[in-house]
PDB file of C-alpha atoms in Angstrom:
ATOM      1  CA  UNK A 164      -0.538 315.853  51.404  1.00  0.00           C
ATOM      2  CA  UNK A 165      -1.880 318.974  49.692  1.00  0.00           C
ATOM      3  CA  UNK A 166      -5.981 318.546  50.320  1.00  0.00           C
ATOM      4  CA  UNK A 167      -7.821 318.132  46.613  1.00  0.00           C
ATOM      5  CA  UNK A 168      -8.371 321.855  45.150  1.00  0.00           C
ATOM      6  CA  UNK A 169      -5.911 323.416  47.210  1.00  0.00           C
ATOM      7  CA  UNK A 170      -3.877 325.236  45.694  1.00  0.00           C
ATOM      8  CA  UNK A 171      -0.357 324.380  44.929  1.00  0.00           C
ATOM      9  CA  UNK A 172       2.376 325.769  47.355  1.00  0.00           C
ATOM     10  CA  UNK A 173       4.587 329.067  46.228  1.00  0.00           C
ATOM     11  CA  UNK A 174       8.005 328.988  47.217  1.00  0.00           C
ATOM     12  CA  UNK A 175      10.053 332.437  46.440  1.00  0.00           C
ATOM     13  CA  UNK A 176      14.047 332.197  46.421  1.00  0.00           C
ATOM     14  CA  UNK A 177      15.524 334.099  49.609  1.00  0.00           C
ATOM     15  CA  UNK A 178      15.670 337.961  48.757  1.00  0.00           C
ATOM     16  CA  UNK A 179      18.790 339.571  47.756  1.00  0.00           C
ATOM     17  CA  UNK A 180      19.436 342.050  50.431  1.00  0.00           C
ATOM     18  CA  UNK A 181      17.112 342.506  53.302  1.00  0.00           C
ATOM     19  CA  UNK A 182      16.658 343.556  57.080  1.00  0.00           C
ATOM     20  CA  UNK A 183      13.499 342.031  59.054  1.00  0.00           C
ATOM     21  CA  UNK A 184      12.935 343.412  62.514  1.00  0.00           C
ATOM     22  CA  UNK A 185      10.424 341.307  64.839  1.00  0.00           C
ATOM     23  CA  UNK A 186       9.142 343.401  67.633  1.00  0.00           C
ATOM     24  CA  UNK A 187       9.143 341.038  70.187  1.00  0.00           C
ATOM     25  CA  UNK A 188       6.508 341.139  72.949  1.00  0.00           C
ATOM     26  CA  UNK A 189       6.889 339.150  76.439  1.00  0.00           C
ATOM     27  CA  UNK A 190       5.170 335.673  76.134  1.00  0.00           C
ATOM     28  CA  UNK A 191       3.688 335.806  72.336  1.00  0.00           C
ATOM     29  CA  UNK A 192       5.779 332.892  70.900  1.00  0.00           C
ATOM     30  CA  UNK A 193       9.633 334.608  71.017  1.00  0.00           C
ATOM     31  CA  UNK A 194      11.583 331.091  71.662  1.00  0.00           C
ATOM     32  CA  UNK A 195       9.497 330.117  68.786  1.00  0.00           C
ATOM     33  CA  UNK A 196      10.422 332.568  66.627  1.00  0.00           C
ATOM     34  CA  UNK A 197      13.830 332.710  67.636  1.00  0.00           C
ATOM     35  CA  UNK A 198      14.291 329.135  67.517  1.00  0.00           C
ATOM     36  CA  UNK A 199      12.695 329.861  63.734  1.00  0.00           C
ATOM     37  CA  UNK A 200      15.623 332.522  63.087  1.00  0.00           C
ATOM     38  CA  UNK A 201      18.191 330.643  64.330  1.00  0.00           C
ATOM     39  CA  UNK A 202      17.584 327.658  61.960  1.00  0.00           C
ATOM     40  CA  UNK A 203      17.664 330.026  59.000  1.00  0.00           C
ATOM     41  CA  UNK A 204      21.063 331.190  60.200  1.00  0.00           C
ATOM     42  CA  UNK A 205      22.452 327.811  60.309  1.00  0.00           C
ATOM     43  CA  UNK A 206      21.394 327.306  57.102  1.00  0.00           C
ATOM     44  CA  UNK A 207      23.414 330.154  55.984  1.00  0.00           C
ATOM     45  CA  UNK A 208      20.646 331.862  54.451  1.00  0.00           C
ATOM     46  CA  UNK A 209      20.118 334.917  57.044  1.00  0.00           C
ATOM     47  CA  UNK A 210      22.587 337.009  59.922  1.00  0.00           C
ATOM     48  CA  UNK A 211      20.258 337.065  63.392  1.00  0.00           C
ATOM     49  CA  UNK A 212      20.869 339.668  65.709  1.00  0.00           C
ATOM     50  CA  UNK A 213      19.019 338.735  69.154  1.00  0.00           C
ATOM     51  CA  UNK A 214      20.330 342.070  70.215  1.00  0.00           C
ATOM     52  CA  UNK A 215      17.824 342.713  72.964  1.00  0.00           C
ATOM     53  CA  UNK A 216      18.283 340.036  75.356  1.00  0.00           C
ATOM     54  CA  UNK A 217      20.330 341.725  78.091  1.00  0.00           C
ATOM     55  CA  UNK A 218      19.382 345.204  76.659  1.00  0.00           C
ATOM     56  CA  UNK A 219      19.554 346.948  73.675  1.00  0.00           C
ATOM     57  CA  UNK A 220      21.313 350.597  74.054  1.00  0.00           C
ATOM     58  CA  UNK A 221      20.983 353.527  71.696  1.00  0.00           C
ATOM     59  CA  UNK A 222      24.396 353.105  70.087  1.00  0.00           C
ATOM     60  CA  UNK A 223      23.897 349.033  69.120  1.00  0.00           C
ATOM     61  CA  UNK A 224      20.459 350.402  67.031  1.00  0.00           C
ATOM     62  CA  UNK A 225      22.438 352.870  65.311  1.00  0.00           C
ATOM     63  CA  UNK A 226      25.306 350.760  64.388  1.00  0.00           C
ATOM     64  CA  UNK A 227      22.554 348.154  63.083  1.00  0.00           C
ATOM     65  CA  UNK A 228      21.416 350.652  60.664  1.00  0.00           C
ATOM     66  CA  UNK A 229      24.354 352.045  59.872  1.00  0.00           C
ATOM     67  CA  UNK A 230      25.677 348.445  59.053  1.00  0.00           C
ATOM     68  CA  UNK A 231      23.028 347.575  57.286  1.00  0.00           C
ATOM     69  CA  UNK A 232      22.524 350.478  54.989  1.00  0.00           C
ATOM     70  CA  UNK A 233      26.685 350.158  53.829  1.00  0.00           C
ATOM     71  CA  UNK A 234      26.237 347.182  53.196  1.00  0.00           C
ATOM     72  CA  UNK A 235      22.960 347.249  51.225  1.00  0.00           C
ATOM     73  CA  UNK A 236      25.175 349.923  49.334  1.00  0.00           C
ATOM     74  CA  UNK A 237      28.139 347.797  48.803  1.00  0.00           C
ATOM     75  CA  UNK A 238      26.036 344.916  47.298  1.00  0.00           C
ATOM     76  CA  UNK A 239      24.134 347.465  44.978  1.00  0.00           C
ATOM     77  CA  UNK A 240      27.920 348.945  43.545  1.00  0.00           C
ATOM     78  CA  UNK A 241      28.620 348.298  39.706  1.00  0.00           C
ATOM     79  CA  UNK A 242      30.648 345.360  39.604  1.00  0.00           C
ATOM     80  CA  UNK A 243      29.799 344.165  42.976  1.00  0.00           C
ATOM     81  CA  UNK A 244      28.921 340.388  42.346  1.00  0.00           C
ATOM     82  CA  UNK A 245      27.329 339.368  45.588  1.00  0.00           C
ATOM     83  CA  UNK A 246      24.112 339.322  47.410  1.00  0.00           C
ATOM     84  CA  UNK A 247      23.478 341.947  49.745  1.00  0.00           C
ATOM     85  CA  UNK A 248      22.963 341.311  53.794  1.00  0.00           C
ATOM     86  CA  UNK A 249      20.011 339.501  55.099  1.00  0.00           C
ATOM     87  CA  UNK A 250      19.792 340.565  58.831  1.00  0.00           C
ATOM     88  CA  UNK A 251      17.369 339.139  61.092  1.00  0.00           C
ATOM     89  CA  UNK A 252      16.358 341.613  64.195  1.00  0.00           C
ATOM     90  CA  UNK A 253      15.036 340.768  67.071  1.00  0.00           C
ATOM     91  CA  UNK A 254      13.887 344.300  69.573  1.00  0.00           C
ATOM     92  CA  UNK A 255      12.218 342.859  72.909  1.00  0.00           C
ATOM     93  CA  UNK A 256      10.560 344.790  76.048  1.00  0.00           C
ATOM     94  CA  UNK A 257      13.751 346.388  76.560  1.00  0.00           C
ATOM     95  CA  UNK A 258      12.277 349.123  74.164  1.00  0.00           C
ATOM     96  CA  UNK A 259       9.020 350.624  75.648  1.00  0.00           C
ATOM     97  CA  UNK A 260       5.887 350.978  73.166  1.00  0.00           C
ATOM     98  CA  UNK A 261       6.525 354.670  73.266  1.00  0.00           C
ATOM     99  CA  UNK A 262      10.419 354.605  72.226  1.00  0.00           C
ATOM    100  CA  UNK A 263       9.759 352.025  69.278  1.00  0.00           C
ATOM    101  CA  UNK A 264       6.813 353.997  68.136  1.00  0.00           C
ATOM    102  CA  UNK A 265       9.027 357.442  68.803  1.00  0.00           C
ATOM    103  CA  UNK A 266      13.010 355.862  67.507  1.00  0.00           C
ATOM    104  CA  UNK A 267      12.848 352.331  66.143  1.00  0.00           C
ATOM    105  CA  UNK A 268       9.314 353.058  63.670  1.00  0.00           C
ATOM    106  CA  UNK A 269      10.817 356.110  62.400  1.00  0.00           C
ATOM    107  CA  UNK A 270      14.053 354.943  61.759  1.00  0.00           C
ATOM    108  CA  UNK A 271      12.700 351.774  60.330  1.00  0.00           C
ATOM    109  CA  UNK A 272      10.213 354.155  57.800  1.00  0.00           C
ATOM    110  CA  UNK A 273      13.289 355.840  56.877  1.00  0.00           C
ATOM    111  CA  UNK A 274      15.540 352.977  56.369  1.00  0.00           C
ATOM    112  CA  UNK A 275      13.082 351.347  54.177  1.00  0.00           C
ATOM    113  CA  UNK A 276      13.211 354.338  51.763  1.00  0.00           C
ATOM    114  CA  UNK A 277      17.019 354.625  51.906  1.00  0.00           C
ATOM    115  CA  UNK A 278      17.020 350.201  51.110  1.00  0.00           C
ATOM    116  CA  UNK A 279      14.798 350.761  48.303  1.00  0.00           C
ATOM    117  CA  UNK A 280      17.276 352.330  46.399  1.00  0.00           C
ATOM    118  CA  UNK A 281      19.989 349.732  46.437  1.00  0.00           C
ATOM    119  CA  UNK A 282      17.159 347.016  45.417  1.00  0.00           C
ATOM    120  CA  UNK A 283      16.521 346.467  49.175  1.00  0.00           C
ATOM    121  CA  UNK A 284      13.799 345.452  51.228  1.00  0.00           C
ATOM    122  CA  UNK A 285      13.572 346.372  55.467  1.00  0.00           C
ATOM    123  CA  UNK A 286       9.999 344.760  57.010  1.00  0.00           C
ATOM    124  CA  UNK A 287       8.647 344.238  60.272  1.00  0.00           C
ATOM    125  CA  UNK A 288       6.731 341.503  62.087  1.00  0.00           C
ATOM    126  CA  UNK A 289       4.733 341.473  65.428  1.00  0.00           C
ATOM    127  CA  UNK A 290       2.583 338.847  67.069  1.00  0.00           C
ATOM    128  CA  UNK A 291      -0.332 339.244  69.434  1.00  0.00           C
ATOM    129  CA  UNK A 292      -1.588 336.441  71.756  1.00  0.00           C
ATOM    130  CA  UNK A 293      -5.144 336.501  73.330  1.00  0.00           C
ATOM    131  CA  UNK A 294      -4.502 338.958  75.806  1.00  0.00           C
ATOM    132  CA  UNK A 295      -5.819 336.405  78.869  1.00  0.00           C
ATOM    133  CA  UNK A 296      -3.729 334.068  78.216  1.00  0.00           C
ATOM    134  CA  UNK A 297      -0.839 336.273  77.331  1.00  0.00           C
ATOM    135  CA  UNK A 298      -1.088 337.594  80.871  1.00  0.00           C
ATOM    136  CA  UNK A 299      -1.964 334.302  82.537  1.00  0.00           C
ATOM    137  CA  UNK A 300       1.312 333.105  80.892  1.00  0.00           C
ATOM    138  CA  UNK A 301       3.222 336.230  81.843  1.00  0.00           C
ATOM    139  CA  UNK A 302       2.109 335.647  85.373  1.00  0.00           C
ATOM    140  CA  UNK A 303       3.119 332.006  85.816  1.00  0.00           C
ATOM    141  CA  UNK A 304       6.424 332.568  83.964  1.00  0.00           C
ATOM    142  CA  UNK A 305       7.801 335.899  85.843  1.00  0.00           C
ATOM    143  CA  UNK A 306       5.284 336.198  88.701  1.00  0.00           C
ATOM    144  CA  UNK A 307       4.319 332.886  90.303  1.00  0.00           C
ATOM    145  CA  UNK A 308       7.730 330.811  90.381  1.00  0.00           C
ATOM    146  CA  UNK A 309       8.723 334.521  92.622  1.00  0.00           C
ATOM    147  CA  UNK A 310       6.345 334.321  95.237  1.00  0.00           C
ATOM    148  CA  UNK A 311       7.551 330.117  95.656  1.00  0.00           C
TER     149      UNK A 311
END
């Protein structure tokens, strides 16, 4: 029940073509957010590439884009009478800070131009966690059950 004064909830339609990366750090809600992505592709309303979880090479990054940008291409075509791809994306600790700052930012600026012109949209999310108990939770997950 909406509280009195609130105001109403938006809903916007799924868009037509779009690629969302989530930069996935270790223990800041991940199986959440996958489990999130994973309904939306059962729903049919979004492609999820997990592509990280047992590493995440060089080559599958650039075949993401390049997939990606044909198809945004294909969908903006005259005549072409379909939506465009909606990819999901998920890039985990595989990828240091300094090679998604130094590959996947860059290439994720310049996609974002290159979308724009076949009425695309390419975004990025990231959560934080309070850092103690980010750590705290990284230690009992990896660490702890180790040393037992």
């Amino acid at each position: 029940v909406r509280p009195a004064g609130a105001p109403p909830f938006v809903s916007r339609g799924l868009p037509k073509c779009s690629l969302h990366l989530f930069r996935h750090l270790s223990k800041t809600a991940g199986t959440t957010m996958r489990f999130i992505f994973d309904k939306q592709v059962m729903m049919g309303d979004w492609e999820f590439l997990p592509m990280c979880h047992y590493g995440f090479s060089q080559k599958e990054w650039t075949n993401t884009k390049t997939r990606f940008l044909e198809a945004a291409q294909a969908q903006a075509l005259p005549g072409a009478h379909k939506d465009g791809p909606r990819i999901l994306v998920e890039i985990r600790n595989d990828w240091s800070a300094t090679a998604f700052l130094n590959t996947i930012l860059p290439d994720i600026l310049q996609m974002r131009k290159q979308a724009q012109q076949y009425g695309c949209s390419v975004t990025m999310s990231l959560l934080f966690r309070e850092p103690v108990a980010q750590y705290v939770s990284f230690y009992r997950y990896y660490i702890d059950k180790m040393q037992k």
